[in-house]
PDB file of N, CA, C and O in Angstrom:
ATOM      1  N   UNK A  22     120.578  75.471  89.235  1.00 76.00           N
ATOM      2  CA  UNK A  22     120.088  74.270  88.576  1.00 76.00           C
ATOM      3  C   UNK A  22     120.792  73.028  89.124  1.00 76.00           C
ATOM      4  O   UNK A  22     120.185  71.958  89.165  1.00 76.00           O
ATOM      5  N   UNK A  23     121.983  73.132  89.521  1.00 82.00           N
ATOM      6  CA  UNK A  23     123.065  71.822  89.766  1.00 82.00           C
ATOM      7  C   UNK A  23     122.409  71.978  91.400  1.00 82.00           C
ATOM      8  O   UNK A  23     122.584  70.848  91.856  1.00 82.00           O
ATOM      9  N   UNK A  24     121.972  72.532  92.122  1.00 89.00           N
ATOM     10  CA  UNK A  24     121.530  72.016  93.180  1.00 89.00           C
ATOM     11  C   UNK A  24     120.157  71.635  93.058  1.00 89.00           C
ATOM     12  O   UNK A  24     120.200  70.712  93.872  1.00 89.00           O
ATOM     13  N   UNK A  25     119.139  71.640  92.716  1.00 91.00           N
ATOM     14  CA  UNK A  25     118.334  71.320  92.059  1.00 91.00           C
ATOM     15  C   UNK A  25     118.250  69.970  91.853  1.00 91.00           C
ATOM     16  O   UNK A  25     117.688  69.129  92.554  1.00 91.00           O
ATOM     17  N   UNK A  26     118.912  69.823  90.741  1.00 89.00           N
ATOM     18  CA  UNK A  26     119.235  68.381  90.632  1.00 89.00           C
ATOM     19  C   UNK A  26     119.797  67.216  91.903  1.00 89.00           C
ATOM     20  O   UNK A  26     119.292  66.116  92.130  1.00 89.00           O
ATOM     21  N   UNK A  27     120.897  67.801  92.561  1.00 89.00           N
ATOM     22  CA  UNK A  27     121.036  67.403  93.690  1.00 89.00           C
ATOM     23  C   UNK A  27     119.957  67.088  94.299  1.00 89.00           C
ATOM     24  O   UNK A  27     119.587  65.914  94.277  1.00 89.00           O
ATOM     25  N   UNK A  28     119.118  68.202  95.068  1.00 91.00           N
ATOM     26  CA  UNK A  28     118.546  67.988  95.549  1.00 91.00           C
ATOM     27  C   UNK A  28     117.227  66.695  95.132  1.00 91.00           C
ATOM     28  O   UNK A  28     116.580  65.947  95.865  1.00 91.00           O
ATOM     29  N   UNK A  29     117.234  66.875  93.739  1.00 92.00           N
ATOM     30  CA  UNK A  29     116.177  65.259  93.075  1.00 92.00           C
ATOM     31  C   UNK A  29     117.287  64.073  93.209  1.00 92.00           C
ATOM     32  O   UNK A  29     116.678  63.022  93.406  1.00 92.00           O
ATOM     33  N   UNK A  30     118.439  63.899  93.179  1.00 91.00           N
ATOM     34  CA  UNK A  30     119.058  63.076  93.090  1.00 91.00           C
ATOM     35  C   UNK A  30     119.335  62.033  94.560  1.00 91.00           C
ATOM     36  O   UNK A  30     119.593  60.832  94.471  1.00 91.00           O
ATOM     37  N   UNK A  31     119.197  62.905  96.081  1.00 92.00           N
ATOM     38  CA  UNK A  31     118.559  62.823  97.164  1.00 92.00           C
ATOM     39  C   UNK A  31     117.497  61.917  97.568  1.00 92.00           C
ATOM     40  O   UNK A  31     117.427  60.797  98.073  1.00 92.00           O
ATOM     41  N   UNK A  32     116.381  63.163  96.999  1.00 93.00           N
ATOM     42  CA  UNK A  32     115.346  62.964  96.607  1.00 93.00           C
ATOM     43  C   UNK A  32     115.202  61.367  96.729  1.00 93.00           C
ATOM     44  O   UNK A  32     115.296  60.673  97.741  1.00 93.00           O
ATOM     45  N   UNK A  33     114.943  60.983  95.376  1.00 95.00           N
ATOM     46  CA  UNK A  33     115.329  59.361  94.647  1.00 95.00           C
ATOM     47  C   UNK A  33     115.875  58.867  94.695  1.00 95.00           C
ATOM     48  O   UNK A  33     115.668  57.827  94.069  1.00 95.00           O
ATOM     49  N   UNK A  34     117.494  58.995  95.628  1.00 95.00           N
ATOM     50  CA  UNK A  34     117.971  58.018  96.414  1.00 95.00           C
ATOM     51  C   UNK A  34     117.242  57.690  97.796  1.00 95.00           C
ATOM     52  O   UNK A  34     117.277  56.549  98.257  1.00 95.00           O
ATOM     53  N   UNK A  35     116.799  58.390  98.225  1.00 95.00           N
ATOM     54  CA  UNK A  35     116.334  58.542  99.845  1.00 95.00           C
ATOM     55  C   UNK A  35     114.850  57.177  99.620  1.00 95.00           C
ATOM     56  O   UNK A  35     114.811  56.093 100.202  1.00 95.00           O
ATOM     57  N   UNK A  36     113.754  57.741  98.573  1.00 96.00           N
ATOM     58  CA  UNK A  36     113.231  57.076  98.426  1.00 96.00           C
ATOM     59  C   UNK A  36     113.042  55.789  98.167  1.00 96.00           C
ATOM     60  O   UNK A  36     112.055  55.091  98.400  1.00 96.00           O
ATOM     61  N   UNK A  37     114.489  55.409  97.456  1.00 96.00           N
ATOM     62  CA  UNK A  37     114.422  53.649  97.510  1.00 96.00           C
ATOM     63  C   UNK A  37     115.153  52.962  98.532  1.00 96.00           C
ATOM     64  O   UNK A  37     115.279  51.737  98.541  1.00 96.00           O
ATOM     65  N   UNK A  38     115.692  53.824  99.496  1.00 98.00           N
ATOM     66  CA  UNK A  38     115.836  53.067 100.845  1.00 98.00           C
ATOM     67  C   UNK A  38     114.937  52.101 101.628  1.00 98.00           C
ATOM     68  O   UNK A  38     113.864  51.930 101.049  1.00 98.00           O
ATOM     69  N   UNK A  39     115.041  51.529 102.593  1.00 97.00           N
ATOM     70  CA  UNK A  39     114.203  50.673 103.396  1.00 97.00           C
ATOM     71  C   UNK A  39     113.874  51.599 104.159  1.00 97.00           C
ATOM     72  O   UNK A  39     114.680  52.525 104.247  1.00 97.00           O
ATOM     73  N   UNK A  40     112.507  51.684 105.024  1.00 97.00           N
ATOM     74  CA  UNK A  40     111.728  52.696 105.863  1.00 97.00           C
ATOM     75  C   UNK A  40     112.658  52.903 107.002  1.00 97.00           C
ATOM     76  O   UNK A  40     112.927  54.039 107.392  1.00 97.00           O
ATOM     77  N   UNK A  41     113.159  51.830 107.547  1.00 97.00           N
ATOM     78  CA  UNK A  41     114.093  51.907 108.776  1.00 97.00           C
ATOM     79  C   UNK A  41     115.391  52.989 108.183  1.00 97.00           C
ATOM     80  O   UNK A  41     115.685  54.003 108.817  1.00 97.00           O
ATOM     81  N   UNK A  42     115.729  52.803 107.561  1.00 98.00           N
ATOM     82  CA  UNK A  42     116.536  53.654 107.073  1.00 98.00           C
ATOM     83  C   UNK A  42     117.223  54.733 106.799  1.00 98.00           C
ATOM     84  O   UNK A  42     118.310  55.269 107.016  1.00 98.00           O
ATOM     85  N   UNK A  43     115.604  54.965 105.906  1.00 97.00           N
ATOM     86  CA  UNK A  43     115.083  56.579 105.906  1.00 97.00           C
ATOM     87  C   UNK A  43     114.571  57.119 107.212  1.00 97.00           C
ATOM     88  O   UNK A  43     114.392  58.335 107.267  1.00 97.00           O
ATOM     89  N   UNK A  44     114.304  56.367 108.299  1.00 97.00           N
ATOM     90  CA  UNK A  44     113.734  56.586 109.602  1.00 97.00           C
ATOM     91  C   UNK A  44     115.201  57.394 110.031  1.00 97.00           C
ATOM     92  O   UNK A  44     115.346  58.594 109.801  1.00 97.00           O
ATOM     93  N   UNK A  45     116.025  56.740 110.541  1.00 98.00           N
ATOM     94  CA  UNK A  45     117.160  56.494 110.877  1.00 98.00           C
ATOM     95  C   UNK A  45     118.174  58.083 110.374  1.00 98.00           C
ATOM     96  O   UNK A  45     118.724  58.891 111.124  1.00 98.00           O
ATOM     97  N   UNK A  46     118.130  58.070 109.308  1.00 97.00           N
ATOM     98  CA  UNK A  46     118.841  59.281 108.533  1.00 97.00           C
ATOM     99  C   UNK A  46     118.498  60.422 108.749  1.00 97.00           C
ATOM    100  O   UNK A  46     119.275  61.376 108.773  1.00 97.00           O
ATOM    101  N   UNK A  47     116.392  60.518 109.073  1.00 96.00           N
ATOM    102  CA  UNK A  47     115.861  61.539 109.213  1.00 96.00           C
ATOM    103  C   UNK A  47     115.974  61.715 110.572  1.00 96.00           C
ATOM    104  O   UNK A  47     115.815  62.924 110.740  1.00 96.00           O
ATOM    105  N   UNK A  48     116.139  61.247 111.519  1.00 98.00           N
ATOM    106  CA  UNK A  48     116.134  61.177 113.210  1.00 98.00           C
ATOM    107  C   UNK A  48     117.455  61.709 113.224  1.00 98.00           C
ATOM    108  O   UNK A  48     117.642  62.329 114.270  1.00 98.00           O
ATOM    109  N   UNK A  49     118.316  61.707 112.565  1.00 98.00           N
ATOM    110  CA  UNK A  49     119.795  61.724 113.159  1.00 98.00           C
ATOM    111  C   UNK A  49     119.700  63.176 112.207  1.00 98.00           C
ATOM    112  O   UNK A  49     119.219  64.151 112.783  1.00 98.00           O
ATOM    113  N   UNK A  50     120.023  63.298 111.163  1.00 95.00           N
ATOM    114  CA  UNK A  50     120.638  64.434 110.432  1.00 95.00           C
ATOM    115  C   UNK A  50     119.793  65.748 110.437  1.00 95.00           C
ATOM    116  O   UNK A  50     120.310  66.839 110.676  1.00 95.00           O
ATOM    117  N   UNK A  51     118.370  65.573 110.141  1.00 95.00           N
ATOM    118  CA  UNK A  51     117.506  66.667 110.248  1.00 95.00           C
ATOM    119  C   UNK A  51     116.726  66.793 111.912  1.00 95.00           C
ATOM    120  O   UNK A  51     116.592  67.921 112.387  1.00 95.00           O
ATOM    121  N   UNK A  52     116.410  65.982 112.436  1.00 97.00           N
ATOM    122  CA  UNK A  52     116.287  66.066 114.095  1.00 97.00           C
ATOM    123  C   UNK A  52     116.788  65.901 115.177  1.00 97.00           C
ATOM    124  O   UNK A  52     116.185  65.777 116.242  1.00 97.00           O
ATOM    125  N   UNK A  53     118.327  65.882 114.940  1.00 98.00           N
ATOM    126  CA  UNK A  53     119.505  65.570 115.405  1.00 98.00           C
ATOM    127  C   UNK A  53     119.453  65.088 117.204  1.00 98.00           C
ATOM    128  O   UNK A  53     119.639  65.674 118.270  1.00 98.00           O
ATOM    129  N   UNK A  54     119.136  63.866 116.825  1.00 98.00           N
ATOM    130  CA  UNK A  54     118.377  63.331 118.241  1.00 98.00           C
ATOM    131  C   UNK A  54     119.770  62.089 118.053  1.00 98.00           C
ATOM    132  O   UNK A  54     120.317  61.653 117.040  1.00 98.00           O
ATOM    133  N   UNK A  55     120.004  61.793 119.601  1.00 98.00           N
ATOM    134  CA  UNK A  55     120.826  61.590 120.145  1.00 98.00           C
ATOM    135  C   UNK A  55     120.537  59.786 119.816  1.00 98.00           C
ATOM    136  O   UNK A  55     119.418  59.281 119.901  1.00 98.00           O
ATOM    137  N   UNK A  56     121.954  58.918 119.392  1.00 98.00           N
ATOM    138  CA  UNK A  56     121.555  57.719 119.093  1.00 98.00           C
ATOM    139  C   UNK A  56     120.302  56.613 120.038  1.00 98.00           C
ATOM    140  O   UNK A  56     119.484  55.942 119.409  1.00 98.00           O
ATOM    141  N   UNK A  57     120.345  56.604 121.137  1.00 98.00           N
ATOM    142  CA  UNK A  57     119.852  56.041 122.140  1.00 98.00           C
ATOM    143  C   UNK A  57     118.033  56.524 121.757  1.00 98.00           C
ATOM    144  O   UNK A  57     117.227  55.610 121.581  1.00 98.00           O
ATOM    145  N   UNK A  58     117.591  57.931 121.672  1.00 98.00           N
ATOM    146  CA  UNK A  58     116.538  58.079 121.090  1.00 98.00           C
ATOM    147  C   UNK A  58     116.259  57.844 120.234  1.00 98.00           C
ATOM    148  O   UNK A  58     115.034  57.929 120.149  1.00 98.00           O
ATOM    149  N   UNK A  59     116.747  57.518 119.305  1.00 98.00           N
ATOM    150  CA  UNK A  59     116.521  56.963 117.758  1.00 98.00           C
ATOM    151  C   UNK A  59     116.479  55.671 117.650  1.00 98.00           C
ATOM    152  O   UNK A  59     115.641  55.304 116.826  1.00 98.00           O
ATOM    153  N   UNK A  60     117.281  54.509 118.361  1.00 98.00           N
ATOM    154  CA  UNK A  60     116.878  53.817 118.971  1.00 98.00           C
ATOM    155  C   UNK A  60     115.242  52.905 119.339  1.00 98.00           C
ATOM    156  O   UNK A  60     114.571  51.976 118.890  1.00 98.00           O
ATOM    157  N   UNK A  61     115.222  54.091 120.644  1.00 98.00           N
ATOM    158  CA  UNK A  61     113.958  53.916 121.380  1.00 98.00           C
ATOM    159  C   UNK A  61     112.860  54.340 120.400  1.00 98.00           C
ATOM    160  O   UNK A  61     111.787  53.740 120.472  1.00 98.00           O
ATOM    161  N   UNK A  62     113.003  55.231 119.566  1.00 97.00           N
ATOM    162  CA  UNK A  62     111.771  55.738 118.085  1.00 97.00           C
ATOM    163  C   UNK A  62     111.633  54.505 116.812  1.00 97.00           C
ATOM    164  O   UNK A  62     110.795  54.450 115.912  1.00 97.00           O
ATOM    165  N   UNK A  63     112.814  53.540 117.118  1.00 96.00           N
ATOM    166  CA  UNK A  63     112.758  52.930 116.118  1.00 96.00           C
ATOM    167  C   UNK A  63     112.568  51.230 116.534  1.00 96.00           C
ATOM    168  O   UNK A  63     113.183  50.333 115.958  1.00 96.00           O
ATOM    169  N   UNK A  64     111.783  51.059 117.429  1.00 95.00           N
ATOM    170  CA  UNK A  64     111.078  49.656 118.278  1.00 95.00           C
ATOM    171  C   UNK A  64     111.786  49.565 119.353  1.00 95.00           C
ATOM    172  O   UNK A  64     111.128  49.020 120.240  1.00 95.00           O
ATOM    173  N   UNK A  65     112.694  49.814 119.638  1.00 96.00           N
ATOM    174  CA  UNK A  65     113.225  50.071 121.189  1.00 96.00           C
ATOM    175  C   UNK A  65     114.627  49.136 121.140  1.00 96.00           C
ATOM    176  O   UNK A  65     115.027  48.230 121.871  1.00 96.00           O
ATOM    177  N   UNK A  66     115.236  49.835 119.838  1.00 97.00           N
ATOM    178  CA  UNK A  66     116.772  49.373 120.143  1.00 97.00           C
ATOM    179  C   UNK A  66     117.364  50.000 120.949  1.00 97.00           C
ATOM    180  O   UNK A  66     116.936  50.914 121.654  1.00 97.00           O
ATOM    181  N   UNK A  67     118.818  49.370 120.885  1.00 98.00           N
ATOM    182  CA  UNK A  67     119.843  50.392 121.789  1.00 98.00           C
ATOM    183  C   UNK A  67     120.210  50.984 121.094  1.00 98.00           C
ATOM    184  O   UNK A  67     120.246  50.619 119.919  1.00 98.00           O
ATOM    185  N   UNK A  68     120.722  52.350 121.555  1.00 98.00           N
ATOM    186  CA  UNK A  68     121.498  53.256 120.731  1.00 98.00           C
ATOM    187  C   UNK A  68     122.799  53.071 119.785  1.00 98.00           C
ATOM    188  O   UNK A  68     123.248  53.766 118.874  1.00 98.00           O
ATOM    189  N   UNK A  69     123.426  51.264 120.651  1.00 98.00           N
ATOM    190  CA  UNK A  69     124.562  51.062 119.740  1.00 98.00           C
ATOM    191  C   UNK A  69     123.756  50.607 118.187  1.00 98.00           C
ATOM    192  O   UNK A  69     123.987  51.010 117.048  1.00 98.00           O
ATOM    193  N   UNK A  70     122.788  49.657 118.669  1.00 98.00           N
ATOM    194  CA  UNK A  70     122.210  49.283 117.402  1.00 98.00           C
ATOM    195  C   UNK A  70     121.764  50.454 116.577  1.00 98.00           C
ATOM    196  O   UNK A  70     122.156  50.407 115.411  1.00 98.00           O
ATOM    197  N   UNK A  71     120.947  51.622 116.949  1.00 98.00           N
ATOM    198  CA  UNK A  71     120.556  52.926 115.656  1.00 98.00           C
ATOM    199  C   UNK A  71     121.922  52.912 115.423  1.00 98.00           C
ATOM    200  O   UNK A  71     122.117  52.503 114.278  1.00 98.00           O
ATOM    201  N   UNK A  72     123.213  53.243 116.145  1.00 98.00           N
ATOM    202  CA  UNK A  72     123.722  53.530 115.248  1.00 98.00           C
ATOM    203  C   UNK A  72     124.931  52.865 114.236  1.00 98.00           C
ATOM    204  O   UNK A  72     125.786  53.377 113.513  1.00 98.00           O
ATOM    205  N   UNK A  73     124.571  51.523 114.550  1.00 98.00           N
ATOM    206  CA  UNK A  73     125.065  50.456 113.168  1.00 98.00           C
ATOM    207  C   UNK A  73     124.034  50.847 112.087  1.00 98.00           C
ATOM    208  O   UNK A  73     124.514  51.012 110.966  1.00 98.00           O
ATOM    209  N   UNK A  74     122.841  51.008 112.209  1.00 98.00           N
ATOM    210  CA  UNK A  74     121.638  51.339 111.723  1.00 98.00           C
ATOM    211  C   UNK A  74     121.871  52.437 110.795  1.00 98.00           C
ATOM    212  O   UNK A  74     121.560  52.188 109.630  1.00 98.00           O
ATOM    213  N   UNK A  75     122.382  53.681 111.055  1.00 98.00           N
ATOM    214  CA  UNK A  75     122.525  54.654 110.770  1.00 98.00           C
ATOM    215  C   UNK A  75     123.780  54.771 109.718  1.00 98.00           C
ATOM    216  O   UNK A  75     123.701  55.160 108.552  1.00 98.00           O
ATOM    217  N   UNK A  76     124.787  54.400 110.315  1.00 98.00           N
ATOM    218  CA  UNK A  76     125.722  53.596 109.156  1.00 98.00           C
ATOM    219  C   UNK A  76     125.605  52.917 108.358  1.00 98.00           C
ATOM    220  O   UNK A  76     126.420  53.133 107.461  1.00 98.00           O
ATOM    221  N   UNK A  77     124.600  51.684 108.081  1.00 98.00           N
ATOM    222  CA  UNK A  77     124.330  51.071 106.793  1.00 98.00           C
ATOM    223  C   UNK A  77     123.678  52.039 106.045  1.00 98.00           C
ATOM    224  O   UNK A  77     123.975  52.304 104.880  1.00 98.00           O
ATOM    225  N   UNK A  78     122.651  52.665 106.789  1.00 98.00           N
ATOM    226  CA  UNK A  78     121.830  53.681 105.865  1.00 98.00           C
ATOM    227  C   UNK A  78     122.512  54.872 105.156  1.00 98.00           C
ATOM    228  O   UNK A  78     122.045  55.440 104.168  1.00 98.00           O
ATOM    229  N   UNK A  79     124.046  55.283 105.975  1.00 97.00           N
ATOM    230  CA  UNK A  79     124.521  56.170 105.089  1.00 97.00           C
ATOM    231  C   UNK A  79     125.821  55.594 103.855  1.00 97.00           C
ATOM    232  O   UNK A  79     126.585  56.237 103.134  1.00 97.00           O
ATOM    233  N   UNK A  80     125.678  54.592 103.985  1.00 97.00           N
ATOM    234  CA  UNK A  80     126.486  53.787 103.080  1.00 97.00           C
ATOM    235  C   UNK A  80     125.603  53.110 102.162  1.00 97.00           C
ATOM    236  O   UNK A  80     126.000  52.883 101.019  1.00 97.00           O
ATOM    237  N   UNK A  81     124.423  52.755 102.544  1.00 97.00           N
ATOM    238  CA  UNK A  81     123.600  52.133 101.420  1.00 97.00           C
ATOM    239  C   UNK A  81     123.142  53.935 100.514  1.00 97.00           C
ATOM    240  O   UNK A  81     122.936  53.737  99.316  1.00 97.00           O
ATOM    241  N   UNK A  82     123.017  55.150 100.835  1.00 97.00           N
ATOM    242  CA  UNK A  82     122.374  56.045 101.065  1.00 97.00           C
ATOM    243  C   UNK A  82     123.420  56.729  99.392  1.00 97.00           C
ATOM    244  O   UNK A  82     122.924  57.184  98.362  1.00 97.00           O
ATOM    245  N   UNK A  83     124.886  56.545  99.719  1.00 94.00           N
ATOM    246  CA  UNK A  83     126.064  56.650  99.288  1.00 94.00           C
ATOM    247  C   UNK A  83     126.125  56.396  98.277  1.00 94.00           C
ATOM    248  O   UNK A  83     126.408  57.181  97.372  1.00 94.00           O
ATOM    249  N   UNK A  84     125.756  54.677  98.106  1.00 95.00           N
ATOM    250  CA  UNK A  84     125.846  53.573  96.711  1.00 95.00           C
ATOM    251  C   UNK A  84     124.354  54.110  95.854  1.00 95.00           C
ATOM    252  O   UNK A  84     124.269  53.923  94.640  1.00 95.00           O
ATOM    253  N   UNK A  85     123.512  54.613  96.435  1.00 94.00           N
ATOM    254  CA  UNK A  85     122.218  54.940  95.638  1.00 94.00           C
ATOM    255  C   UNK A  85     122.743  56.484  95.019  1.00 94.00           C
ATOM    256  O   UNK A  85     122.808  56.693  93.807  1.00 94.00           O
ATOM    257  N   UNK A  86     123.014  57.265  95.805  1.00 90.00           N
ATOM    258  CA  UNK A  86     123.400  58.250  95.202  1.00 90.00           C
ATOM    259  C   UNK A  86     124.665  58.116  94.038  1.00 90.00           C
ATOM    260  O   UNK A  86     124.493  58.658  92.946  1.00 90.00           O
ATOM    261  N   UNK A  87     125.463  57.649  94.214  1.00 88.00           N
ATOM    262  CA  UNK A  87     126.304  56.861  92.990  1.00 88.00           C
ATOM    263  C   UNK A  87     125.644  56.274  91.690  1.00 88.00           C
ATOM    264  O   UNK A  87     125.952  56.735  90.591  1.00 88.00           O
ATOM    265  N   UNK A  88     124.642  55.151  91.833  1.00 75.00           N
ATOM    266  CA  UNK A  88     124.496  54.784  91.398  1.00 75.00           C
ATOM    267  C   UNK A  88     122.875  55.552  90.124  1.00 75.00           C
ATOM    268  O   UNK A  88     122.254  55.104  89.160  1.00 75.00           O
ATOM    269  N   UNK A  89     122.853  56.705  90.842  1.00 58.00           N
ATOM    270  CA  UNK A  89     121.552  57.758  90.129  1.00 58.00           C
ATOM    271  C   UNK A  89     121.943  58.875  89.572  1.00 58.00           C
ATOM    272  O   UNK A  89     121.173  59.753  89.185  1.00 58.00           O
ATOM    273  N   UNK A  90     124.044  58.933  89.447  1.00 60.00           N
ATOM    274  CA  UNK A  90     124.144  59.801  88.754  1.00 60.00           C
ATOM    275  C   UNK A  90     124.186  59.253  87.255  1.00 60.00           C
ATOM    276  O   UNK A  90     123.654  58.196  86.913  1.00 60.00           O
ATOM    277  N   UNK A  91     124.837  60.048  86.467  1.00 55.00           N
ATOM    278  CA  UNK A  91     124.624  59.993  84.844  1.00 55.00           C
ATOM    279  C   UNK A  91     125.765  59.811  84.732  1.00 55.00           C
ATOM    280  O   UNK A  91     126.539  60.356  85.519  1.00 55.00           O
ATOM    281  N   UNK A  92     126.172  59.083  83.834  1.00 51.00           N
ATOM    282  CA  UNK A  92     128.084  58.218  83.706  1.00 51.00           C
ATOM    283  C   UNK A  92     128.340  59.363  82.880  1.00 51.00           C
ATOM    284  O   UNK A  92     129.551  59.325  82.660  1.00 51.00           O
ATOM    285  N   UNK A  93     127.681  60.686  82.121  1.00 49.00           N
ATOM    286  CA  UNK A  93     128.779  61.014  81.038  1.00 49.00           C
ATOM    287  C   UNK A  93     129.243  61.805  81.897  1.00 49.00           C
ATOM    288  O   UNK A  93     130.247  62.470  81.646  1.00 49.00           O
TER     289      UNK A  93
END
């Protein structure tokens, strides 16, 4: 059940990200494509830029998941 939840808690953080974002998170962690391609998939940055990119998204990614648990 506690993963479960996790997994909705994900879920509904992932979803109120910005598209670039969620682009970004899904290119890197589940298709584990190399910054420079993620990049080029995402209007044709450089790879340094995905991966400033990739860092806000797992820090904005962080504060949502924080912020969707339950305080008790």
């Amino acid at each position: 059940a506690a993963t479960r939840e996790q997994t909705e808690l994900l879920r509904a953080a992932l979803a109120r990200l910005p598209a670039d974002y969620r682009e970004a998170l899904t290119l890197r962690q589940q298709e584990l494509l190399p910054f420079d391609e993620i990049g080029r998939r995402l209007g044709g940055r450089t790879g340094h830029a995905a991966r400033l990119l990739w860092l806000r998204a797992l820090r904005r990614l962080q504060e949502e998941m924080g912020a969707g648990r339950d305080p008790a």
